[in-house]
PDB file of C-alpha atoms and ligand atoms in Angstrom:
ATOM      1  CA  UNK A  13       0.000   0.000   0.000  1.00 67.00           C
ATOM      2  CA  UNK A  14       0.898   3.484  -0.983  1.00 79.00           C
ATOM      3  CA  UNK A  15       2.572   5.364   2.661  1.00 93.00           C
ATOM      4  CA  UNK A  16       3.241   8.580   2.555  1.00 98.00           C
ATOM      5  CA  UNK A  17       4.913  10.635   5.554  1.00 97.00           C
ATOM      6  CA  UNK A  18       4.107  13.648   6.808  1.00 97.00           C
ATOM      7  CA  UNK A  19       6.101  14.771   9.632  1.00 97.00           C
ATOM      8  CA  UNK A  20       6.136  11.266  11.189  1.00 96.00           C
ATOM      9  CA  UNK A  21       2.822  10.450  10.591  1.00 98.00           C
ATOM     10  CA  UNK A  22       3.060   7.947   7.634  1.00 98.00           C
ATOM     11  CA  UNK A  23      -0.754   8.106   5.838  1.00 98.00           C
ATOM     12  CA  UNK A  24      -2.559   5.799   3.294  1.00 97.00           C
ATOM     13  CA  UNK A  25      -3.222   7.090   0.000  1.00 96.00           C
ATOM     14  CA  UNK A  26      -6.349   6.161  -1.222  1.00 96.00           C
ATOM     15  CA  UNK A  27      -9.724   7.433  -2.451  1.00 96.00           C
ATOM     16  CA  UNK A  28     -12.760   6.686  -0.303  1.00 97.00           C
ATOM     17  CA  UNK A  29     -14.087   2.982  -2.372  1.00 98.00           C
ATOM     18  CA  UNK A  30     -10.760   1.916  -1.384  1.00 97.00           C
ATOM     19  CA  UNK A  31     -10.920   2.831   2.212  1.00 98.00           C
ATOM     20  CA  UNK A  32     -14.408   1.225   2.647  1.00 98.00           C
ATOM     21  CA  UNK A  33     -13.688  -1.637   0.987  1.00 98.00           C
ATOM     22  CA  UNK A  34     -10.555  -2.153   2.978  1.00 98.00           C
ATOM     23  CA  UNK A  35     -12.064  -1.496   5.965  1.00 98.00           C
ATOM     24  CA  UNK A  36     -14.876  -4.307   4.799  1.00 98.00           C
ATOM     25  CA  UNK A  37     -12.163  -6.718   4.685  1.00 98.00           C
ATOM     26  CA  UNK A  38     -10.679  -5.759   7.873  1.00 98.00           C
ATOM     27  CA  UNK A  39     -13.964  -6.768   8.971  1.00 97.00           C
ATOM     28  CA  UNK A  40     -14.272  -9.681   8.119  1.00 96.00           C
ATOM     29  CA  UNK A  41     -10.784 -10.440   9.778  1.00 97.00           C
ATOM     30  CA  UNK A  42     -12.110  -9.978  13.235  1.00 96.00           C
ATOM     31  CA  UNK A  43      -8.788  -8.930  14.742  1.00 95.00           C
ATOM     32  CA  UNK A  44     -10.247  -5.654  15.756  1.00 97.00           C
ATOM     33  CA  UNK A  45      -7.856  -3.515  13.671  1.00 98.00           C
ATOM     34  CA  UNK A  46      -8.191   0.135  14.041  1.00 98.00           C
ATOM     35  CA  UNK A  47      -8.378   3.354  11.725  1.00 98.00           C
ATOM     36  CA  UNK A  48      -7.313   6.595  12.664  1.00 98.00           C
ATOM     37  CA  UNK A  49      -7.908   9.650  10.730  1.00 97.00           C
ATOM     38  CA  UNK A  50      -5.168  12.967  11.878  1.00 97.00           C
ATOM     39  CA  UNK A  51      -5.448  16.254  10.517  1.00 94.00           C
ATOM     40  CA  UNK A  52      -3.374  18.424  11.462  1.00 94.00           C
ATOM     41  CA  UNK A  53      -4.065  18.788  15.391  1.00 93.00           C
ATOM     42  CA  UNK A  54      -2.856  15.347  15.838  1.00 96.00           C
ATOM     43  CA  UNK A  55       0.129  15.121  13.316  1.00 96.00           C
ATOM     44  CA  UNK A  56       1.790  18.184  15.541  1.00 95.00           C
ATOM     45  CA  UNK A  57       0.600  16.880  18.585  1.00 96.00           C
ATOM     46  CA  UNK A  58       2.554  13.348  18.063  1.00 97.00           C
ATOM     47  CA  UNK A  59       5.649  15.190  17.254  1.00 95.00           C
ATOM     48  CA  UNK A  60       5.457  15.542  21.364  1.00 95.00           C
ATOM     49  CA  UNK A  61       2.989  13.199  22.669  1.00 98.00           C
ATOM     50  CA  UNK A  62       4.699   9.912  22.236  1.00 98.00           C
ATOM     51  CA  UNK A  63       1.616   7.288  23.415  1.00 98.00           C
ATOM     52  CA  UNK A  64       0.250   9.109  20.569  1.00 98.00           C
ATOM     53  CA  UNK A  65       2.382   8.426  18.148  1.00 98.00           C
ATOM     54  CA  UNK A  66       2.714   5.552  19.103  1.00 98.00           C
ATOM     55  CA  UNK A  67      -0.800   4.763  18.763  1.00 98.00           C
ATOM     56  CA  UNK A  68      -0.897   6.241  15.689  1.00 98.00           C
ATOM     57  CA  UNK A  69       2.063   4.280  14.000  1.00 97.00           C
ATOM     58  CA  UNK A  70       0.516   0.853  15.014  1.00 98.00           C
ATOM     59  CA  UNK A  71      -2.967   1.930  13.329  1.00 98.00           C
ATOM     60  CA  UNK A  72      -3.834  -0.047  10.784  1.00 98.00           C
ATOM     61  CA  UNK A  73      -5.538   2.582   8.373  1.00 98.00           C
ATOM     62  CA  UNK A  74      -4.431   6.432   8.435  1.00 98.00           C
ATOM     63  CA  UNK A  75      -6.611   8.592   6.404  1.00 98.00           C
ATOM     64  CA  UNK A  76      -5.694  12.357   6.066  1.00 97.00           C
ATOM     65  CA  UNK A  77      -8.131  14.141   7.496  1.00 93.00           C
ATOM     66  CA  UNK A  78      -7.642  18.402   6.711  1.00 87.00           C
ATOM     67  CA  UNK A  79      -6.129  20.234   4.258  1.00 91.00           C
ATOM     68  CA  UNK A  80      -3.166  21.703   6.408  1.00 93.00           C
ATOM     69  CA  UNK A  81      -2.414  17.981   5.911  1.00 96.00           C
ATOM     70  CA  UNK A  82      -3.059  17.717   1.871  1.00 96.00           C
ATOM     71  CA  UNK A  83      -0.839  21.153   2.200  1.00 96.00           C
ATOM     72  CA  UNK A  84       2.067  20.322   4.442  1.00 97.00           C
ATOM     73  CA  UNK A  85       2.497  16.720   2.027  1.00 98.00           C
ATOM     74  CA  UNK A  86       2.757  19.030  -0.750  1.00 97.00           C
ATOM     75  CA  UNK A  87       5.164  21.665   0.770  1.00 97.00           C
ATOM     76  CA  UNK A  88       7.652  18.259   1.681  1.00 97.00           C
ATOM     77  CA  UNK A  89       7.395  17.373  -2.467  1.00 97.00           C
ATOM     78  CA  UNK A  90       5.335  14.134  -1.615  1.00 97.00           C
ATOM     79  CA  UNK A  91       1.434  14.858  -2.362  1.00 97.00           C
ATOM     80  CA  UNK A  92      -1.337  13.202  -0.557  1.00 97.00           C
ATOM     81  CA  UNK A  93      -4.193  13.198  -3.406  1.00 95.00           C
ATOM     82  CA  UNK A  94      -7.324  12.256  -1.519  1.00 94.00           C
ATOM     83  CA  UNK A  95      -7.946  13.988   1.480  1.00 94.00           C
ATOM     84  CA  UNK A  96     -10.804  11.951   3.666  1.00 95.00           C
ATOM     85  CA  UNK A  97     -12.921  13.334   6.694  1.00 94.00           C
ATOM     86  CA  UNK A  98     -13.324  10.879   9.204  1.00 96.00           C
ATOM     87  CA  UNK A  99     -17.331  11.551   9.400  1.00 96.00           C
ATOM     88  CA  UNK A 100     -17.010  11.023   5.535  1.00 96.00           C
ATOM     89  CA  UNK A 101     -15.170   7.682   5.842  1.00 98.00           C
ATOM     90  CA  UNK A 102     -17.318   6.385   8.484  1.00 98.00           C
ATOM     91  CA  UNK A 103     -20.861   7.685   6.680  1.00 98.00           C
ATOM     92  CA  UNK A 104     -19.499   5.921   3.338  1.00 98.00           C
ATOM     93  CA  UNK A 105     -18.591   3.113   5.858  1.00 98.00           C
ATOM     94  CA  UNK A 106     -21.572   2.624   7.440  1.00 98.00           C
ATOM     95  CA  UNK A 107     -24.396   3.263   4.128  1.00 98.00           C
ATOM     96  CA  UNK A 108     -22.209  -0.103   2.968  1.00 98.00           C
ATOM     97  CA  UNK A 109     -22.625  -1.915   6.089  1.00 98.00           C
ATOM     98  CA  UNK A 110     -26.365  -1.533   5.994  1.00 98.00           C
ATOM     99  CA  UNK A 111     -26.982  -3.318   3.138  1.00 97.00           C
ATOM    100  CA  UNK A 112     -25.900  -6.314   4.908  1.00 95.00           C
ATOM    101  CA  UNK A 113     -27.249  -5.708   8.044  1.00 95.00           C
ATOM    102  CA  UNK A 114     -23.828  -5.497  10.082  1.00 98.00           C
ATOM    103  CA  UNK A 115     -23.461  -4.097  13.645  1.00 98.00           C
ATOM    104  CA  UNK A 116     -22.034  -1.096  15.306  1.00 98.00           C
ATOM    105  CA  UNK A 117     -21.231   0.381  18.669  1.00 98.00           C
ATOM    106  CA  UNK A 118     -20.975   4.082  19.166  1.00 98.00           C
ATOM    107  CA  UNK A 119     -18.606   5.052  22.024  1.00 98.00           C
ATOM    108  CA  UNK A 120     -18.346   8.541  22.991  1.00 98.00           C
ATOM    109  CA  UNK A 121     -19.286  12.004  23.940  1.00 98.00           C
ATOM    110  CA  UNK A 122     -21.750  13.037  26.480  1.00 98.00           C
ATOM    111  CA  UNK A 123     -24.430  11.356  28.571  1.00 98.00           C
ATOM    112  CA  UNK A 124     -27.493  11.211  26.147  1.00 98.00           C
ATOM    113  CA  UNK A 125     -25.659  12.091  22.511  1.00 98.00           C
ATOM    114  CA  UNK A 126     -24.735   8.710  21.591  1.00 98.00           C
ATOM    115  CA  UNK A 127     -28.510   7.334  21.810  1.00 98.00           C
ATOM    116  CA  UNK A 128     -29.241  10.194  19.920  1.00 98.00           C
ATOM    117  CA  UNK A 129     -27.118   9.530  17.194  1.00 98.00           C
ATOM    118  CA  UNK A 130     -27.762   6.064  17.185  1.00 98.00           C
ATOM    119  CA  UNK A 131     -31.402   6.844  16.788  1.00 98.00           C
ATOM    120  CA  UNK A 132     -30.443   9.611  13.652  1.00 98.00           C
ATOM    121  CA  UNK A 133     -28.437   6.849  12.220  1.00 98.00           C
ATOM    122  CA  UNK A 134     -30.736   3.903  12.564  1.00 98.00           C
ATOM    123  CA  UNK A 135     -33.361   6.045  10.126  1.00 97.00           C
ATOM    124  CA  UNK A 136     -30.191   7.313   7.452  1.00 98.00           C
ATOM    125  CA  UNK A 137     -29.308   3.497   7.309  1.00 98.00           C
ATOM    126  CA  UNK A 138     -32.137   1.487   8.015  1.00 96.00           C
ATOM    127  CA  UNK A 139     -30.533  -1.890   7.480  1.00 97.00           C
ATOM    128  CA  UNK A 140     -27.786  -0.626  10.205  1.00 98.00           C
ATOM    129  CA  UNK A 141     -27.731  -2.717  13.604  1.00 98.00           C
ATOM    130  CA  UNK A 142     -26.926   0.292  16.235  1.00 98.00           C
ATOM    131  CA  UNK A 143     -25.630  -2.765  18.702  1.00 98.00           C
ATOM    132  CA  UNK A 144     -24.928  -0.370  21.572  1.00 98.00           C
ATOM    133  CA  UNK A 145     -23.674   3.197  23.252  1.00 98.00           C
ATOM    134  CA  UNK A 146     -21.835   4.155  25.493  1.00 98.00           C
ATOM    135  CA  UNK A 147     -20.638   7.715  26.599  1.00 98.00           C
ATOM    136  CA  UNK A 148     -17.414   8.972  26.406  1.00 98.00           C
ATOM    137  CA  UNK A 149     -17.351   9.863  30.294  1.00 98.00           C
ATOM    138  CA  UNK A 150     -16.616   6.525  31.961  1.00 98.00           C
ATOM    139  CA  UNK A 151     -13.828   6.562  35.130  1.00 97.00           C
ATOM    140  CA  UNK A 152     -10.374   4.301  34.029  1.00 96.00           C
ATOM    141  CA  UNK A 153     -11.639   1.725  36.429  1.00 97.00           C
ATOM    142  CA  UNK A 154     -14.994   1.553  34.590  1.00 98.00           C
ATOM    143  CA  UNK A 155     -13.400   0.652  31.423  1.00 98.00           C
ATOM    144  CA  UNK A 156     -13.364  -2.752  32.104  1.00 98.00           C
ATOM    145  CA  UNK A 157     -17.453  -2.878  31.970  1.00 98.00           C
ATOM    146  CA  UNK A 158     -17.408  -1.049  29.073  1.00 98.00           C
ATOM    147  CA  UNK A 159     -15.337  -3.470  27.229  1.00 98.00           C
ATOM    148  CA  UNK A 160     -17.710  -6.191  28.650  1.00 98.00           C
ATOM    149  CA  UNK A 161     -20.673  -4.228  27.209  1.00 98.00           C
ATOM    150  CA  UNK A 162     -18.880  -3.907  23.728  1.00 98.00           C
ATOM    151  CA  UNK A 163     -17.504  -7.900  23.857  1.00 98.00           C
ATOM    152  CA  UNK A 164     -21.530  -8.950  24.869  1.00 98.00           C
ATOM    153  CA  UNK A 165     -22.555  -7.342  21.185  1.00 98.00           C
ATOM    154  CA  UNK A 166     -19.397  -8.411  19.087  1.00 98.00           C
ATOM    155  CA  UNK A 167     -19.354  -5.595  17.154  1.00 98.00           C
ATOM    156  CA  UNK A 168     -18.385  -5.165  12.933  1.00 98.00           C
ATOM    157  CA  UNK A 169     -17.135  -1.696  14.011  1.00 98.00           C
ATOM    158  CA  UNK A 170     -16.630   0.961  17.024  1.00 98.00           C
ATOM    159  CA  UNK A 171     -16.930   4.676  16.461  1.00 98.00           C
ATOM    160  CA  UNK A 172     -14.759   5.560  19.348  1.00 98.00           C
ATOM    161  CA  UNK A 173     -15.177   9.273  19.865  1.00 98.00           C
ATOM    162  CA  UNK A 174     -13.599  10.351  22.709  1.00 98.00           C
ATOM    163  CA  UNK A 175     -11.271  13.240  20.816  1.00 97.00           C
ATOM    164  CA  UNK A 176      -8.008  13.274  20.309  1.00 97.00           C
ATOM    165  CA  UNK A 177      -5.007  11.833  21.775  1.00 98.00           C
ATOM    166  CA  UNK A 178      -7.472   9.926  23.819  1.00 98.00           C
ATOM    167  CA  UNK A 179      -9.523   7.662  21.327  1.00 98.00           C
ATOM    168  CA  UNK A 180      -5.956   6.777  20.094  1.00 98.00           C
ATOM    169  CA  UNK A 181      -4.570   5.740  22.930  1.00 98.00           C
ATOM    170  CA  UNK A 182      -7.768   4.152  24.356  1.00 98.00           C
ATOM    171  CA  UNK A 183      -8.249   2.279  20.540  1.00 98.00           C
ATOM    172  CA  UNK A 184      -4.509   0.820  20.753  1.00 98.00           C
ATOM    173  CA  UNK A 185      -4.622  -0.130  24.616  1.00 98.00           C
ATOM    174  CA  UNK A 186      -7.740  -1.879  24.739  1.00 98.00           C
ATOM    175  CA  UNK A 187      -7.562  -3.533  20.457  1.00 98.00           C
ATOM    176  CA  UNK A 188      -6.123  -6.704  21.590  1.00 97.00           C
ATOM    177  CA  UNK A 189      -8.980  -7.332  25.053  1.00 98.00           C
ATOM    178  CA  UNK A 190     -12.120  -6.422  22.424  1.00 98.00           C
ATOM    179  CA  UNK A 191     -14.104  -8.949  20.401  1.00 97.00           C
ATOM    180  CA  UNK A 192     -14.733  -6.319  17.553  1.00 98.00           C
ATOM    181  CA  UNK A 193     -14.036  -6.049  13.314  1.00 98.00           C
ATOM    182  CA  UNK A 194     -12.783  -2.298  13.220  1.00 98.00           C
ATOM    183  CA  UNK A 195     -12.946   0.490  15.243  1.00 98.00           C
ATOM    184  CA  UNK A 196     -12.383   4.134  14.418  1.00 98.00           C
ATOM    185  CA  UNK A 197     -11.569   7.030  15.934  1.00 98.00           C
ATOM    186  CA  UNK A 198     -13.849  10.206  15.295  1.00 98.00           C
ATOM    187  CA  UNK A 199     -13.290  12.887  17.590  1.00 96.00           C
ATOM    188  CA  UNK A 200     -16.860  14.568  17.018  1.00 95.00           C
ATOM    189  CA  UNK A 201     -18.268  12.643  14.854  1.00 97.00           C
ATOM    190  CA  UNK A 202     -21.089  11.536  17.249  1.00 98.00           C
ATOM    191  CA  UNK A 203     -22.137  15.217  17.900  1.00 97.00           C
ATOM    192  CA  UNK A 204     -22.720  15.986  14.166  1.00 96.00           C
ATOM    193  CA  UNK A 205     -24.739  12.748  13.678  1.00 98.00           C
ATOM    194  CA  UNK A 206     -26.781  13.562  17.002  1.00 98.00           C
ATOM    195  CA  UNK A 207     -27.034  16.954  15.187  1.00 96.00           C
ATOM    196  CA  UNK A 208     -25.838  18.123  18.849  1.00 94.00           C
ATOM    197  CA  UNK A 209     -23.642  19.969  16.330  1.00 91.00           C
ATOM    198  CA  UNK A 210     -24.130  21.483  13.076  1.00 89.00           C
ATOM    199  CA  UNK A 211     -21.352  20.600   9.736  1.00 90.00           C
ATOM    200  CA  UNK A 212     -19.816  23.117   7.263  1.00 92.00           C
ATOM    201  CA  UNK A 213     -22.054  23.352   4.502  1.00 94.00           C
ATOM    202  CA  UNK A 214     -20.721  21.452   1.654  1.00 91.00           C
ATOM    203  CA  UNK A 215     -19.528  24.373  -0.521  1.00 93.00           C
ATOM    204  CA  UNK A 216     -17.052  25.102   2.459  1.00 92.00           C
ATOM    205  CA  UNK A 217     -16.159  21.739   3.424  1.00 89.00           C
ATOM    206  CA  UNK A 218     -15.729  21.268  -1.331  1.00 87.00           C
ATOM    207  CA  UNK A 219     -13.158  24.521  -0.603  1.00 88.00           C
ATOM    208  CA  UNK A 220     -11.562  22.958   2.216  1.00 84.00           C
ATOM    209  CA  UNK A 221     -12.666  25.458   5.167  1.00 89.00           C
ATOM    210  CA  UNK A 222     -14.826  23.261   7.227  1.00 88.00           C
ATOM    211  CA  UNK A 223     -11.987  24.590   9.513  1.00 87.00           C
ATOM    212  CA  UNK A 224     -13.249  28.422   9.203  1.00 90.00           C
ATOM    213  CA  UNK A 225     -16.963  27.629   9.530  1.00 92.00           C
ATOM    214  CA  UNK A 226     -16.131  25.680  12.855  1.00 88.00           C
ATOM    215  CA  UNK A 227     -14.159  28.657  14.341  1.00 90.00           C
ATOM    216  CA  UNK A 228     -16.944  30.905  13.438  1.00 91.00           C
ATOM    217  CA  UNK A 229     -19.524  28.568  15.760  1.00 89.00           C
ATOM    218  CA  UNK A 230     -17.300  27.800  18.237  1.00 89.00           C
ATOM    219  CA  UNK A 231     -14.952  30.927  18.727  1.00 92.00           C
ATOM    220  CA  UNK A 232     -13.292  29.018  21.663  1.00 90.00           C
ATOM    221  CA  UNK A 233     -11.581  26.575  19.234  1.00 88.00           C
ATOM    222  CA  UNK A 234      -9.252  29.595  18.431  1.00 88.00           C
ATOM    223  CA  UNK A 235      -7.029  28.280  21.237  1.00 85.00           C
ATOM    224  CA  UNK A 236      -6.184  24.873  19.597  1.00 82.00           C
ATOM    225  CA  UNK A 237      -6.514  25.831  15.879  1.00 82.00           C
ATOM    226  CA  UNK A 238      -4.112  29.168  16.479  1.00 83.00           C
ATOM    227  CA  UNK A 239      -1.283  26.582  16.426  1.00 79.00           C
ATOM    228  CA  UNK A 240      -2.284  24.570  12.795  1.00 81.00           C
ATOM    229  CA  UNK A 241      -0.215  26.567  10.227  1.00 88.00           C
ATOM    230  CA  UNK A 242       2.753  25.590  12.524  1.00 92.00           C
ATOM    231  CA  UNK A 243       2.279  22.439  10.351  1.00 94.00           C
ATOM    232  CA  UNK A 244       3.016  24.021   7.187  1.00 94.00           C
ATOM    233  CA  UNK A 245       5.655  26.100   8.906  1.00 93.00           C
ATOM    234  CA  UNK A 246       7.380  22.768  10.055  1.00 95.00           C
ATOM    235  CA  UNK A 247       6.896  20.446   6.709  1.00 96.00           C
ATOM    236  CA  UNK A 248       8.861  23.640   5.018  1.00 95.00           C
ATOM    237  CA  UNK A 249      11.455  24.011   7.714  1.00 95.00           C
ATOM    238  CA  UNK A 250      11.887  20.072   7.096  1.00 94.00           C
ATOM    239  CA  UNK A 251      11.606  20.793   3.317  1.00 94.00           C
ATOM    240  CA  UNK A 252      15.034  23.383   3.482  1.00 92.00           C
ATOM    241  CA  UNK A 253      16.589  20.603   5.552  1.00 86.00           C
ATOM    242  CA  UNK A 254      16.573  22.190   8.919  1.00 64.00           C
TER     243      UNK A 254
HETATM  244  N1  UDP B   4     -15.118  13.321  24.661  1.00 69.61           N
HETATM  245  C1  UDP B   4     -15.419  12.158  25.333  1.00 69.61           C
HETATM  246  N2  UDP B   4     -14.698  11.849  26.452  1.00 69.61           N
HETATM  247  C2  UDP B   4     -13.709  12.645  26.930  1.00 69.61           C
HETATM  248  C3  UDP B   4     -13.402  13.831  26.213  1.00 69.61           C
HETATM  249  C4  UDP B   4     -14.120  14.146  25.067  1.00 69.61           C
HETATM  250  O1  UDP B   4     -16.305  11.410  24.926  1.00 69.61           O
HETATM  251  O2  UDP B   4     -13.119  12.299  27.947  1.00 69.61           O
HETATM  252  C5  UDP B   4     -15.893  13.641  23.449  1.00 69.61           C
HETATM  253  C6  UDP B   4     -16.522  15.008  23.428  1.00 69.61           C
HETATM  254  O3  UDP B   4     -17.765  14.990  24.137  1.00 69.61           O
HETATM  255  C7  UDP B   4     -16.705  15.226  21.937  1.00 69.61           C
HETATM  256  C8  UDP B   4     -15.503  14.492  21.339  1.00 69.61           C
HETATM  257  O4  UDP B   4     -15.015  13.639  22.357  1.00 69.61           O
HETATM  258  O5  UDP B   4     -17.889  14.586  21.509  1.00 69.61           O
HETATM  259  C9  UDP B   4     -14.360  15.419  20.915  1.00 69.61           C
HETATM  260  O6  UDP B   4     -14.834  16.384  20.097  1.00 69.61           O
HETATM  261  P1  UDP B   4     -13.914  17.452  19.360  1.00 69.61           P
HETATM  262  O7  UDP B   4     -14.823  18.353  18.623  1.00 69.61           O
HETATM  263  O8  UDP B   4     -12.923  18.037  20.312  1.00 69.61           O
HETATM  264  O9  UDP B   4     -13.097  16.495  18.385  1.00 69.61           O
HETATM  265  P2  UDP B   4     -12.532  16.753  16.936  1.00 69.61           P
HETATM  266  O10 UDP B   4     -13.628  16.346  16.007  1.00 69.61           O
HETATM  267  O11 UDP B   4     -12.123  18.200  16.846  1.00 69.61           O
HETATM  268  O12 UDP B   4     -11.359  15.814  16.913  1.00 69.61           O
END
């Protein structure tokens, strides 16, 4: 398969058929393999956060979620064509799974949101088996009944959406104790589907500033995203061989 670094973070190249219909396959494996999907947040943040990277090397998709991403391959001279949103990936993912009446588990965000997006995407994909929820919230010592609760529904997949570094961490630690197909780590994915929060229209997210429209609705994300051009700064500082 096609890897292409960025930064550390080596990606998969490959349009969104291919993803879903590796992702069927992993699937069928049963070895719960795991998908992660950085943009740029979490390509800078593994630069530091080594359980992170770490998490992120062993995953057994990476998709290239953001344009600072697409951007930063390009300054370094090796070009990521397709980018892929997570909530794209997974969507795509899921409309597939439905026709054959596969299960999945939503894991995530607060008390109440999963249920509602399990209910939102029970009607989008009526063939869909929503297997379970849980929210995102549980203590460390909890975590073994939540792995019970998965394991008692065997699971094709696991949206794991507990934001970043954490889903990555929690989807490499616990892999090997869960009787699952795939998981994948979403961040907020369960919050749009609830419609607990609203997407970039599509001409924004088409001109790659589902970034902008985010900032606009949530002004207090100007804390984490103040720091995403210091991707592109750092692919061209790697690019002049500093
Ligand atoms: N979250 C969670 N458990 C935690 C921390 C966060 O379930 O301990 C959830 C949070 O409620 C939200 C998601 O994780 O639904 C993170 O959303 P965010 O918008 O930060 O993620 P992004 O899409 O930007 O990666």
């Amino acid at each position: 398969m096609n890897r292409i670094d960025v930064l550390g973070v080596e990606f998969d190249d490959m349009d969104i058929v291919e993803a879903v219909e590796l992702a069927m396959g992993f699937m069928d494996e049963r070895r719960c393999a795991y998908a992660v999907t950085p943009n740029p947040e979490i390509v800078l943040a593994s630069r530091k956060n080594r359980k992170l990277a770490s998490a992120v090397r062993a995953a057994d998709m990476v998709l290239a979620d953001g344009v600072g991403v697409i951007y930063a391959s390009r300054i370094l001279g090796t070009p990521i064509k397709n980018r892929i949103p997570g909530i794209d990936f997974a969507s795509a993912l899921m409309a597939r799974m439905s026709e054959c009446g596969k299960k999945v588990f939503l894991l995530g965000a607060k008390p109440g949101v999963a249920e509602l997006a399990g209910e939102r995407l029970s009607e989008r994909y009526p063939g869909l088996d929503i297997c379970g929820v849980n929210d995102g919230y549980f203590e460390e010592e909890d975590n073994e009944l939540v792995l019970e609760k998965i394991n008692a529904q065997s699971p094709d997949l696991v949206l794991v959406c507990l934001g970043a570094p954490k889903q990555e961490i929690w989807m490499k630690n616990n892999a090997e104790l869960l009787n699952a197909g795939l998981m994948i780590g979403l961040g907020g994915a369960l919050d749009v589907y609830a419609g607990v929060v609203e997407r970039a229209p599509r001409k924004w997210r088409k001109l790659g500033l589902e970034w902008l429209y985010r900032l606009i609705r949530e002004p207090r994300r100007i804390k984490r995203m103040i720091k995403l051009p210091g991707i592109l700064f750092a692919a061209l500082w790697r690019r002049i061989g500093g």
